[in-house]
Coordinates of C-alpha atoms and ligand atoms in Angstrom, one line a residue:
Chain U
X1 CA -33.2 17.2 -10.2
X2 CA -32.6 18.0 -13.8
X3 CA -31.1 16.0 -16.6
X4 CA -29.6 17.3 -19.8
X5 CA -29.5 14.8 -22.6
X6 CA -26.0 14.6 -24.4
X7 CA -27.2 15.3 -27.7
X8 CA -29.1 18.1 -27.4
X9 CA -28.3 22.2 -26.6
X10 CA -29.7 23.5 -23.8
X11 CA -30.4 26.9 -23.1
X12 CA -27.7 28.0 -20.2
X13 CA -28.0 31.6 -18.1
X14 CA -25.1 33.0 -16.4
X15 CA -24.2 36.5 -15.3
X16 CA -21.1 37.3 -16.8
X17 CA -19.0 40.4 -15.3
X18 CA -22.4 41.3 -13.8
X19 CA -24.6 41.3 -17.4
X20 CA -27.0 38.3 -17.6
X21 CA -26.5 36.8 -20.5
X22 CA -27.6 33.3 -22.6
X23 CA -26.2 30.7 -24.6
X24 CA -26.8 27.2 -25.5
X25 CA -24.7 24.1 -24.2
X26 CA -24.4 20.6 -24.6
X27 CA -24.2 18.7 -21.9
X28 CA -20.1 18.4 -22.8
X29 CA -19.4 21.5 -23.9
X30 CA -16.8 23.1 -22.1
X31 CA -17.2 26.4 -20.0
X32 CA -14.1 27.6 -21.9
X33 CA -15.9 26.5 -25.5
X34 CA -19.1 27.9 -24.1
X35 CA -17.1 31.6 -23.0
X36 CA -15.6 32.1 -26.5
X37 CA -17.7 30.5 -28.9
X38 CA -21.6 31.3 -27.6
X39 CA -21.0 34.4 -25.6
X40 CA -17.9 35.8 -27.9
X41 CA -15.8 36.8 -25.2
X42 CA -12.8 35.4 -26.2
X43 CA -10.5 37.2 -23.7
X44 CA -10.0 33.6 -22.0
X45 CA -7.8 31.7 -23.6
X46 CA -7.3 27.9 -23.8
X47 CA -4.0 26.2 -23.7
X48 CA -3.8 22.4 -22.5
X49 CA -7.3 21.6 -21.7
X50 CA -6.7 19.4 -19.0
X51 CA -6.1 22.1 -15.7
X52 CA -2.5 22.1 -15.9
X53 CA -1.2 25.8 -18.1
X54 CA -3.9 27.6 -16.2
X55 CA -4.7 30.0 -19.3
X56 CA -8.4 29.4 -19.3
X57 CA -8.5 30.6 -15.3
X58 CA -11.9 32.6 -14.2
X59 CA -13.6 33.0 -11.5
X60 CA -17.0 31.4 -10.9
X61 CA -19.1 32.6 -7.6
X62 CA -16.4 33.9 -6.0
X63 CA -14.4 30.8 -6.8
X64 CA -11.0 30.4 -8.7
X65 CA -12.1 28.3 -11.9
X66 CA -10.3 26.0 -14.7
X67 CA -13.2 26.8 -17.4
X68 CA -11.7 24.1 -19.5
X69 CA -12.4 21.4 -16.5
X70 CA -15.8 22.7 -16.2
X71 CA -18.6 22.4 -17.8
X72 CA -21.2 24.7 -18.9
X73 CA -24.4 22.8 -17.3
X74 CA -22.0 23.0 -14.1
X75 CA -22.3 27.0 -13.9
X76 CA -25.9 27.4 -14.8
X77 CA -27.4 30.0 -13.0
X78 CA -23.7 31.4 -11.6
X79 CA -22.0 34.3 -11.4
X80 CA -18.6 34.4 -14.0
X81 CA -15.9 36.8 -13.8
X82 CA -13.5 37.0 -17.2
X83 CA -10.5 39.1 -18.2
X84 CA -13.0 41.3 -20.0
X85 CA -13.9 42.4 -16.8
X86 CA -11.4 44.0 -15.3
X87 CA -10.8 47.2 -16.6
X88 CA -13.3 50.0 -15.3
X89 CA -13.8 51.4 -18.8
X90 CA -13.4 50.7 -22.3
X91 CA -10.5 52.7 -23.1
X92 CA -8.5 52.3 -19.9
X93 CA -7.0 49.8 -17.8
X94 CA -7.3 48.7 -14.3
X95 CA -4.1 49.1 -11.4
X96 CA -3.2 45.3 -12.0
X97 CA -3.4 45.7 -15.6
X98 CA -1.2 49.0 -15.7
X99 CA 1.1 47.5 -13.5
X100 CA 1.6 44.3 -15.8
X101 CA 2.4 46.9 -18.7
X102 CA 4.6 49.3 -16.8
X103 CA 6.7 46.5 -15.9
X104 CA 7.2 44.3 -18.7
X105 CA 4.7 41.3 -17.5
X106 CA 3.8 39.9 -20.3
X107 CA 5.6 39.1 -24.2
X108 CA 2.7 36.9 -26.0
X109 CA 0.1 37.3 -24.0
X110 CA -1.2 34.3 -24.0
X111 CA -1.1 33.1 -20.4
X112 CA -2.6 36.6 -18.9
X113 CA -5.8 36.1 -19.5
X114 CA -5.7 33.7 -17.0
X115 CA -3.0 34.9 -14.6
X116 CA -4.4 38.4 -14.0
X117 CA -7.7 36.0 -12.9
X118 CA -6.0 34.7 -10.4
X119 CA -4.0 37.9 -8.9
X120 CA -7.3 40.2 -9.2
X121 CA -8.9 37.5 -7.3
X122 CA -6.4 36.9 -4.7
X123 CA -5.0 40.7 -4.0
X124 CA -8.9 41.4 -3.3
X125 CA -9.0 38.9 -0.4
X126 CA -5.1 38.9 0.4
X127 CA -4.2 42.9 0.2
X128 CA -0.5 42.3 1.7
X129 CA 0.8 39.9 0.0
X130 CA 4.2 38.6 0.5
X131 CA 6.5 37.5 -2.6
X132 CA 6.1 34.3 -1.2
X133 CA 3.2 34.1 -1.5
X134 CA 2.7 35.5 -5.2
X135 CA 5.0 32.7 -6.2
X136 CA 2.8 29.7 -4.5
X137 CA -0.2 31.1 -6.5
X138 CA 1.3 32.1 -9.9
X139 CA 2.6 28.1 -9.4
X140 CA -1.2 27.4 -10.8
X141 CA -0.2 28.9 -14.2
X142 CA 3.2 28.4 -17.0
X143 CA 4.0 31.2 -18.7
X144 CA 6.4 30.4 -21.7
X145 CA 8.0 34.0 -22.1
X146 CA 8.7 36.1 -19.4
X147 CA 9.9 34.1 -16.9
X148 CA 7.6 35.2 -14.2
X149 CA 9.8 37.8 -12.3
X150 CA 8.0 41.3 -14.2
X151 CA 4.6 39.6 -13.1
X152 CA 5.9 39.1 -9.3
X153 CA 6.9 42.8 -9.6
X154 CA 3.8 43.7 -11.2
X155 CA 1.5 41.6 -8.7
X156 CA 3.9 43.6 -5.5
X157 CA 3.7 46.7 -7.3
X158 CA -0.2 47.0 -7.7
X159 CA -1.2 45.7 -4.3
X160 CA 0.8 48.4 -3.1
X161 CA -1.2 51.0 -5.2
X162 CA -4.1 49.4 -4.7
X163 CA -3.7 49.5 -0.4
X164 CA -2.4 53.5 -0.5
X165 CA -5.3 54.3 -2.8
X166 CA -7.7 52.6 -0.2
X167 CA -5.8 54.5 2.8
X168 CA -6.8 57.7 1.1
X169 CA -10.5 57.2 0.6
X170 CA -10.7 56.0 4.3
X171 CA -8.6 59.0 5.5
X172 CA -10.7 61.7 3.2
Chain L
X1 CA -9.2 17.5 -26.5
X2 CA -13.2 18.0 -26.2
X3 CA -15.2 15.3 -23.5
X4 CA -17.3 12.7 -25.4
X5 CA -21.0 12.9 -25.3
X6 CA -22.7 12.1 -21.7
X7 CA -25.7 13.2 -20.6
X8 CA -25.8 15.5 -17.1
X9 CA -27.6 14.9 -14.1
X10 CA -27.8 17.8 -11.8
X11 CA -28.5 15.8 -8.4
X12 CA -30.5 18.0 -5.6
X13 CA -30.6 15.4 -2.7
X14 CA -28.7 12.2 -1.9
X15 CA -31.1 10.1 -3.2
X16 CA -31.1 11.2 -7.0
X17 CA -27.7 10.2 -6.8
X18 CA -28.2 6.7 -5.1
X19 CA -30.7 6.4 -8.0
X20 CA -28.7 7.5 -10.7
X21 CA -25.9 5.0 -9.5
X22 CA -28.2 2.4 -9.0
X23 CA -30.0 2.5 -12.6
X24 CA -26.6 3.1 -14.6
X25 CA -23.9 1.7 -12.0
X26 CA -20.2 1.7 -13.8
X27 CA -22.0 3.8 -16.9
X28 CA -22.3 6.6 -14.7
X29 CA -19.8 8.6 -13.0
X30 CA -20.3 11.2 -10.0
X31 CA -19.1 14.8 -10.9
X32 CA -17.9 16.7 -8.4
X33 CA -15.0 19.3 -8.3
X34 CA -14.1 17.9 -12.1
X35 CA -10.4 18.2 -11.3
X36 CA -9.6 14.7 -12.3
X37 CA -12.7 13.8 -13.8
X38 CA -13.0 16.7 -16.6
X39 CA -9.6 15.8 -17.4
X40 CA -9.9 12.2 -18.1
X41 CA -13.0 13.2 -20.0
X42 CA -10.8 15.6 -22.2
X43 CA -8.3 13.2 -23.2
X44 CA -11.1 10.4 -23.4
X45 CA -9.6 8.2 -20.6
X46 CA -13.5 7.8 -19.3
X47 CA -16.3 7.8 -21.4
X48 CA -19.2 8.0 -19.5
X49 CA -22.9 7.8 -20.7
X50 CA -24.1 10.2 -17.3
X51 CA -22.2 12.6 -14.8
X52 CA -24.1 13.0 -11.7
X53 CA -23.1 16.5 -10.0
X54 CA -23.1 16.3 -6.6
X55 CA -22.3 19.9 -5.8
X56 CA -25.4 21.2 -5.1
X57 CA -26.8 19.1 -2.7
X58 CA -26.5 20.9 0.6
X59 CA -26.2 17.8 3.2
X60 CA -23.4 16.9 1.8
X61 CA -21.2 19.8 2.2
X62 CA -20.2 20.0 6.0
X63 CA -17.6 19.1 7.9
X64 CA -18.3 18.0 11.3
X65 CA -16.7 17.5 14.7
X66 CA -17.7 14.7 16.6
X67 CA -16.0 13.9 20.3
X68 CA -13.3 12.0 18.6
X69 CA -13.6 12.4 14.8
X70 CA -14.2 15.0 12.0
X71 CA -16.8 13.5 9.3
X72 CA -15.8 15.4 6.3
X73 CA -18.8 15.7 3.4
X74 CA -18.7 14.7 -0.3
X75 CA -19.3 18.1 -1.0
X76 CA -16.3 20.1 1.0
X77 CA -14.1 21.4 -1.4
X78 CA -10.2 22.0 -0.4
X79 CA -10.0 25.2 0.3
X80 CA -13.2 24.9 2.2
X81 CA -11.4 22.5 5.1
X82 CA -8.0 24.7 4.8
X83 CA -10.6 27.6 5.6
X84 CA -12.0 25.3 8.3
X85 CA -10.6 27.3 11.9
X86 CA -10.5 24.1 13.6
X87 CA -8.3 22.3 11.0
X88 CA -4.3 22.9 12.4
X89 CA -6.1 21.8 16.1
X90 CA -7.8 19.1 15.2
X91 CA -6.3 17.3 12.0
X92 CA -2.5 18.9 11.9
X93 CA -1.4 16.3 9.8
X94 CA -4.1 17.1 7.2
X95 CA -2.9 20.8 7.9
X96 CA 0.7 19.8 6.9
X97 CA -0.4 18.0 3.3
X98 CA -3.5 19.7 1.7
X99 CA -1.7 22.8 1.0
X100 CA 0.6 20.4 -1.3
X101 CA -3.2 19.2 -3.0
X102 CA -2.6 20.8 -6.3
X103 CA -2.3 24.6 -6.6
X104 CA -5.1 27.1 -5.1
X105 CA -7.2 27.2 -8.4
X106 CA -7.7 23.4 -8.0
X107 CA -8.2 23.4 -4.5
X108 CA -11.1 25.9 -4.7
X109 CA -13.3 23.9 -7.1
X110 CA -11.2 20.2 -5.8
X111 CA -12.8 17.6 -2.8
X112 CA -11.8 15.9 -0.3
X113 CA -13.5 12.9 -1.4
X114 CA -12.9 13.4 -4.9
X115 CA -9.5 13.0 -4.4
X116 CA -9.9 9.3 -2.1
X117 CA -12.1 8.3 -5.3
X118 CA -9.8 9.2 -8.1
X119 CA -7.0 7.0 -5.6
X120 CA -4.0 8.3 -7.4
X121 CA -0.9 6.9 -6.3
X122 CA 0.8 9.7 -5.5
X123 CA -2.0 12.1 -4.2
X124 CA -1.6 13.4 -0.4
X125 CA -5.3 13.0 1.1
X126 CA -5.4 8.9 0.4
X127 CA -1.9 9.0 2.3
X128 CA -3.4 11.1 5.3
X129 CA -6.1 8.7 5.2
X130 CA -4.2 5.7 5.9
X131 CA -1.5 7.8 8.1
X132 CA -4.2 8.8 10.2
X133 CA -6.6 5.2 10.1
X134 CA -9.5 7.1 8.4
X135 CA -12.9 5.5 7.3
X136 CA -14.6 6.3 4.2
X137 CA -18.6 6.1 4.3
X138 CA -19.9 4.8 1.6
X139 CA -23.7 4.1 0.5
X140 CA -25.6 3.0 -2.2
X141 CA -29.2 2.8 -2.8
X142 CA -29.0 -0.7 -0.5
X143 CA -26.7 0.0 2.2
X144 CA -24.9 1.8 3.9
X145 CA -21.1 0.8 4.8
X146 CA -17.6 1.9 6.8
X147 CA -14.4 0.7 4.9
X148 CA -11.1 1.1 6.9
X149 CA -8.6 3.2 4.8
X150 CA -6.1 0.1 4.3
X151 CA -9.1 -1.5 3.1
X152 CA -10.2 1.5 0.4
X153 CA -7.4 1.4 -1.8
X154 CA -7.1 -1.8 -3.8
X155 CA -4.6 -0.7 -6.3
X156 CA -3.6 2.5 -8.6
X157 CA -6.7 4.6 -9.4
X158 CA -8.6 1.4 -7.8
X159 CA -10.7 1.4 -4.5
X160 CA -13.3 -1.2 -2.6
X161 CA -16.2 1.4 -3.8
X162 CA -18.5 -0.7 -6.1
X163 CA -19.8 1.4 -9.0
X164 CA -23.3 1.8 -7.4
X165 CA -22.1 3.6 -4.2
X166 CA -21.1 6.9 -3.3
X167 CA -18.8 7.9 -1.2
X168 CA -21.1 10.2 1.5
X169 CA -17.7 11.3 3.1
X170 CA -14.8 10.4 5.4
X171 CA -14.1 10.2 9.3
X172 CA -11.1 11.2 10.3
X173 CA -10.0 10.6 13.7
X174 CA -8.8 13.4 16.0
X175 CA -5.6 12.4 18.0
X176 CA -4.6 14.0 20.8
X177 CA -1.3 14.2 22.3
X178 CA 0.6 12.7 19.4
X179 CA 3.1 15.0 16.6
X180 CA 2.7 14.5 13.0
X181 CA 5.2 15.5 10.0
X182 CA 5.0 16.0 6.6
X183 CA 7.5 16.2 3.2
X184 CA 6.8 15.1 0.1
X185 CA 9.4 15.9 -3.4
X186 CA 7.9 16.8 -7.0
X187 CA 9.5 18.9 -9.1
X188 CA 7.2 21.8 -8.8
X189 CA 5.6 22.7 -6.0
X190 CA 1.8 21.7 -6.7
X191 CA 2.9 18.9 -8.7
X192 CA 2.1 15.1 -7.9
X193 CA 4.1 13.8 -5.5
X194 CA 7.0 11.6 -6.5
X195 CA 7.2 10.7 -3.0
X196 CA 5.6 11.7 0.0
X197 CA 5.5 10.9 3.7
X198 CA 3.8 11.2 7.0
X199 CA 4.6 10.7 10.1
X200 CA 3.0 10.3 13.0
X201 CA 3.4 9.1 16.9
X202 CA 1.9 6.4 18.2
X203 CA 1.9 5.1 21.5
X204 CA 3.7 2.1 21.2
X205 CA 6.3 4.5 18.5
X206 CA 6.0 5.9 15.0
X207 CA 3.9 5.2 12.2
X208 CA 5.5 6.3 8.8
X209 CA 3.1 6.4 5.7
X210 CA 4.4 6.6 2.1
X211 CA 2.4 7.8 -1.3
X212 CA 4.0 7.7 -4.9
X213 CA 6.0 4.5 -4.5
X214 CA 3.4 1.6 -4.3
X215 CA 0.5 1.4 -5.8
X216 CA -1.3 2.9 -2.7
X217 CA -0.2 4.5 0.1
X218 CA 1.2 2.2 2.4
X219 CA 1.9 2.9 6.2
X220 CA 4.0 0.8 8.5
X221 CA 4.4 0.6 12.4
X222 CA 7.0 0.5 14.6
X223 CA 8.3 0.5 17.7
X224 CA 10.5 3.4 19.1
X225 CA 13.6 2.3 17.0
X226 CA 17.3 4.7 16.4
X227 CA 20.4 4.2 14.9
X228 CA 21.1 1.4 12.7
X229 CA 18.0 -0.5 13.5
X230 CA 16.4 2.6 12.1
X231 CA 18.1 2.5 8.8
X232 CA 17.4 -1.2 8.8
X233 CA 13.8 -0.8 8.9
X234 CA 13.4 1.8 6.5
X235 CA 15.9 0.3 3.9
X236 CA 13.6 -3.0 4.0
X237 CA 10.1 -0.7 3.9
X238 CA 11.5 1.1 0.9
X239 CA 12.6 -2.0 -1.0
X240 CA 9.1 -3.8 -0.2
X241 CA 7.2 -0.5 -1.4
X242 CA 8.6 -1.8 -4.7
X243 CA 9.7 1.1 -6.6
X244 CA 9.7 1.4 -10.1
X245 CA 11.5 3.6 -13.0
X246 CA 9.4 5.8 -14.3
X247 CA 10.0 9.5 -16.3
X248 CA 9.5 11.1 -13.2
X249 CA 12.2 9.3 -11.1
X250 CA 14.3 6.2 -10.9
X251 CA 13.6 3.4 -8.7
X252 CA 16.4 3.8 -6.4
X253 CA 15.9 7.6 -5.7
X254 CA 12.1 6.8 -4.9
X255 CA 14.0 4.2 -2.2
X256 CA 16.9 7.0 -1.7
X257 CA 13.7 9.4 -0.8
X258 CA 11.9 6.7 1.7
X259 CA 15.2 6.6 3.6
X260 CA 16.2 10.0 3.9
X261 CA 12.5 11.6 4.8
X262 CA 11.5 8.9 6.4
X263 CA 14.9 9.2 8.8
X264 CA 14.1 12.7 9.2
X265 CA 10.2 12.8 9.9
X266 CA 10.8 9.9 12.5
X267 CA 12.9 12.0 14.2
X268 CA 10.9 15.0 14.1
X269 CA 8.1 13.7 15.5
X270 CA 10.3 11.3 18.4
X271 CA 11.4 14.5 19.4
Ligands
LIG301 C1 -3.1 21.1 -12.3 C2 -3.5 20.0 -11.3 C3 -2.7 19.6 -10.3 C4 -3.1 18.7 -9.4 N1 -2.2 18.3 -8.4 C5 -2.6 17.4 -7.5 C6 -1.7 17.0 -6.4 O1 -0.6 17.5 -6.3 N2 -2.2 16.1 -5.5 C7 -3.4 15.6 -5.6 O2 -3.8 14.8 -4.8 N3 -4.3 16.0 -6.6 C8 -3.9 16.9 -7.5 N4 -4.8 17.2 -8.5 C9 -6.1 16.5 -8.6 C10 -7.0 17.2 -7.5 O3 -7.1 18.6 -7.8 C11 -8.5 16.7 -7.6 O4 -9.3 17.6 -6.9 C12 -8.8 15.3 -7.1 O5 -7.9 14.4 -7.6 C13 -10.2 14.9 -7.4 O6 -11.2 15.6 -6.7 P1 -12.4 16.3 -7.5 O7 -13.4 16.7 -6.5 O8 -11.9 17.3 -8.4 O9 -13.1 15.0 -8.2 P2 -13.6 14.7 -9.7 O10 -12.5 15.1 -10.7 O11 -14.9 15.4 -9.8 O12 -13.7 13.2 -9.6 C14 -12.6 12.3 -9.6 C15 -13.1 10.9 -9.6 O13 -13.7 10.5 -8.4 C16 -15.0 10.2 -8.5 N5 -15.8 10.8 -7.4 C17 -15.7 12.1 -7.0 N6 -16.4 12.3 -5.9 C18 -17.0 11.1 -5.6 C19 -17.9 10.7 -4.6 N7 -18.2 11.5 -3.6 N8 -18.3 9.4 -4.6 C20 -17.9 8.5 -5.5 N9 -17.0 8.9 -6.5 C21 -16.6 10.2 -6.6 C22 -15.4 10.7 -9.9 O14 -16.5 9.9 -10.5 C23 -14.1 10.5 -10.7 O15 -14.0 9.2 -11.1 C24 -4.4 18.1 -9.5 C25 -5.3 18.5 -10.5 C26 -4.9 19.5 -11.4 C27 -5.8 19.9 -12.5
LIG302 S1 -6.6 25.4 -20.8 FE1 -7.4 25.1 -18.8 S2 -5.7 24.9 -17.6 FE2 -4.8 24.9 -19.6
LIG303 S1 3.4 36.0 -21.9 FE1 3.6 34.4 -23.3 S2 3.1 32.7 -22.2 FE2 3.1 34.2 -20.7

């Protein structure tokens, strides 16, 4: 059992995109605070604060996360996956991420932090996805400019990539 | 918004919570997905001194079949009973309505009990609850107790839990033989409710539950009733759910709602 007093920082560990890394945390600071403000990875963004825009989406062991209806002391010790880790280098971009720029996907930016979260975590575990079912999760984020369809396209077009460009390595 | 100062108590076993409620009772609150919670917190609904996090106490996360009940755990997340093989078998009705719970990043981080707790109005699991007969197990650091789901819900965002419990989990009974349905409206899907309905056969006729109207689900029995005597009994269920205007939806569509799914899911599951 441990208990954090509320007026106090406390010295948090995380791994974040596979680096092990430490900040400090009030008992009420945010994960979303803690992400841009301690560790300076400002990559996910932070919109309504109460779980409903879906901007401040990672993923926390393996789990879909609101970081702004988390908190910090929650994720001690856990494993955090943010927008900054997606693309395999510094100067290039991953298939989802190329995919959102071929087709338009995103205007402002703001919500894709979060939304490319979501579909890099889902097209790992789901690599066939229907339209259907790209539309049931992207109802877990608002996007105020591009009216979804170029991200649907995007989302189709890069698990499509991403399932030939498996095929090959297993048929090599 | 930012939460208000608490401190955090990251409970290990049953027991540092029972203690934690016991010591701090309504100054304390249990944490556990934080899909509610953490937003009440932002917007300084609740203000708290302690958050007890219940999520890392093993014991409390499993779901279990028993010969005619599944005992869900404090700790089971959503998506961890929609992942659950045995769910569409043995709790179809559950099946039908937790994919409405929310979207799939709230599920994944969301519980089962968590949501019976929070006891909003409109929220699917307390209406599968009381469409089903459900118990919720509750226990504090001096007893242990069953409450009957009609008994649970005591008003909007109100249960029978008294602030020094915790609820351990929820038995749901497995029924056999029977057909359940499911609708609920809200203007996106993922949204709250602004109503939603279960139905299920019983074997004297049809049960129909309804969430989003009262302020708590409320189901009602009947015998195997058609035609106008159908439209009777549903016209005077939806007036005496006593619908209200609100920004969401008028009154009378909430009633309009009652009637119409109500009609349909009856007949779905009399089928
Ligand atoms: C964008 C969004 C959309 C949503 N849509 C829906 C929806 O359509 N339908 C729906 O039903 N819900 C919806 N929710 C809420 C749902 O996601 C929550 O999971 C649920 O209401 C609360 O469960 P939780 O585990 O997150 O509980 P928490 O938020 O951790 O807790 C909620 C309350 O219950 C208490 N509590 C929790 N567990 C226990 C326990 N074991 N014993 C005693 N007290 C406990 C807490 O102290 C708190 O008061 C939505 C949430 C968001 C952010
Ligand atoms: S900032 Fe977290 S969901 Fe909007
Ligand atoms: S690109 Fe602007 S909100 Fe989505």
């Amino acid at each position: 059992m441990t208990r954090l007093k509320s007026d106090v920082r406390h010295p948090i560990h995380v791994s974040l995109n596979g680096e092990p890394v430490a900040g400090e945390a009030e008992p009420r600071t945010l994960l979303s605070d803690f992400l841009r403000h301690q560790l300076g990875a400002t990559g996910t963004h932070v919109g309504c604060e109460h779980g409903v825009c879906g901007a401040c989406t990672v993923v926390v062991d393996g789990m879909l996360t609101r970081s702004c209806l988390t908190l910090a002391a929650q994720v001690d010790g856990c494993e955090i996956k943010t927008v900054e880790g997606l693309a395999p280098a510094a100067d290039r971009l991953g298939v989802l991420q190329q995919a959102f720029r071929r087709h338009h996907a995103l205007q402002c930016g703001f919500c894709t932090a979060g939304i490319l979260m979501s579909l890099d975590h889902y097209l790992a575990r789901n690599p066939a996805p229907i339209e259907a079912e790209i539309r049931d999760l992207l109802s877990g984020h608002l996007c105020r400019c591009t009216g979804y369809t170029p991200i649907i396209q995007a989302a189709l077009e890069a698990a499509a990539q991403l399932a030939s460009s498996k095929k090959e390595t297993s048929d090599a | 918004m930012k939460p208000p100062a608490f401190d955090y108590l990251r409970a290990e076993t049953v027991g540092d919570v029972l203690d934690g409620l016991a010591q701090h009772g309504g100054d304390a609150r249990v944490l556990a997905g934080g899909q509610s919670l953490m937003a009440m917190l932002n917007m300084r609904l609740a203000k708290p001194k302690l958050l007890i996090d219940i999520m890392r106490i093993r014991e409390l996360r499993k779901i279990e079949r028993t010969a005619d009940a599944v005992v869900i755990g404090a700790g089971v997340r959503q998506a961890d009973l929609l992942a659950w093989p045995d769910l569409a078998e043995a709790l179809p009705l559950v099946a039908l309505a937790l994919p409405c719970v929310g979207h799939m990043q709230t599920r994944s981080r969301g519980t089962i009990c968590g949501s019976l707790a929070h006891a909003d109005p409109s929220a699917e699991m307390p209406l599968a609850l009381v469409a089903l007969g459900g118990e919720v197990l509750l226990r504090s650091a001096r007893r242990r107790r069953r409450v009957a789901a009609k008994d649970f819900f005591a008003g909007m965002m109100l249960t029978a839990r008294s602030d020094d419990e915790l609820i351990e989990g929820i038995s749901l009974p497995v029924i056999n033989g029977s057909n359940f349905a499911f609708r609920e409206v809200a203007r996106r899907h993922g949204d709250f409710a602004i109503v939603a309905c279960a139905a299920t056969k019983t074997p004297s006729g049809v049960r129909l539950a309804v969430g989003g109207v009262a302020d708590v689900p409320t189901a009602r029995d009947w015998p195997r009733l058609e035609g106008s005597a159908l439209d009777d009994a549903l016209n005077a269920f939806a007036y005496e759910l006593g619908a209200r205007d609100d920004v969401h939806a008028t009154a009378r569509y909430r009633r309009d709602l009652v009637r119409m799914i109500g009609r349909d899911l009856i007949g779905e599951v009399l089928r």
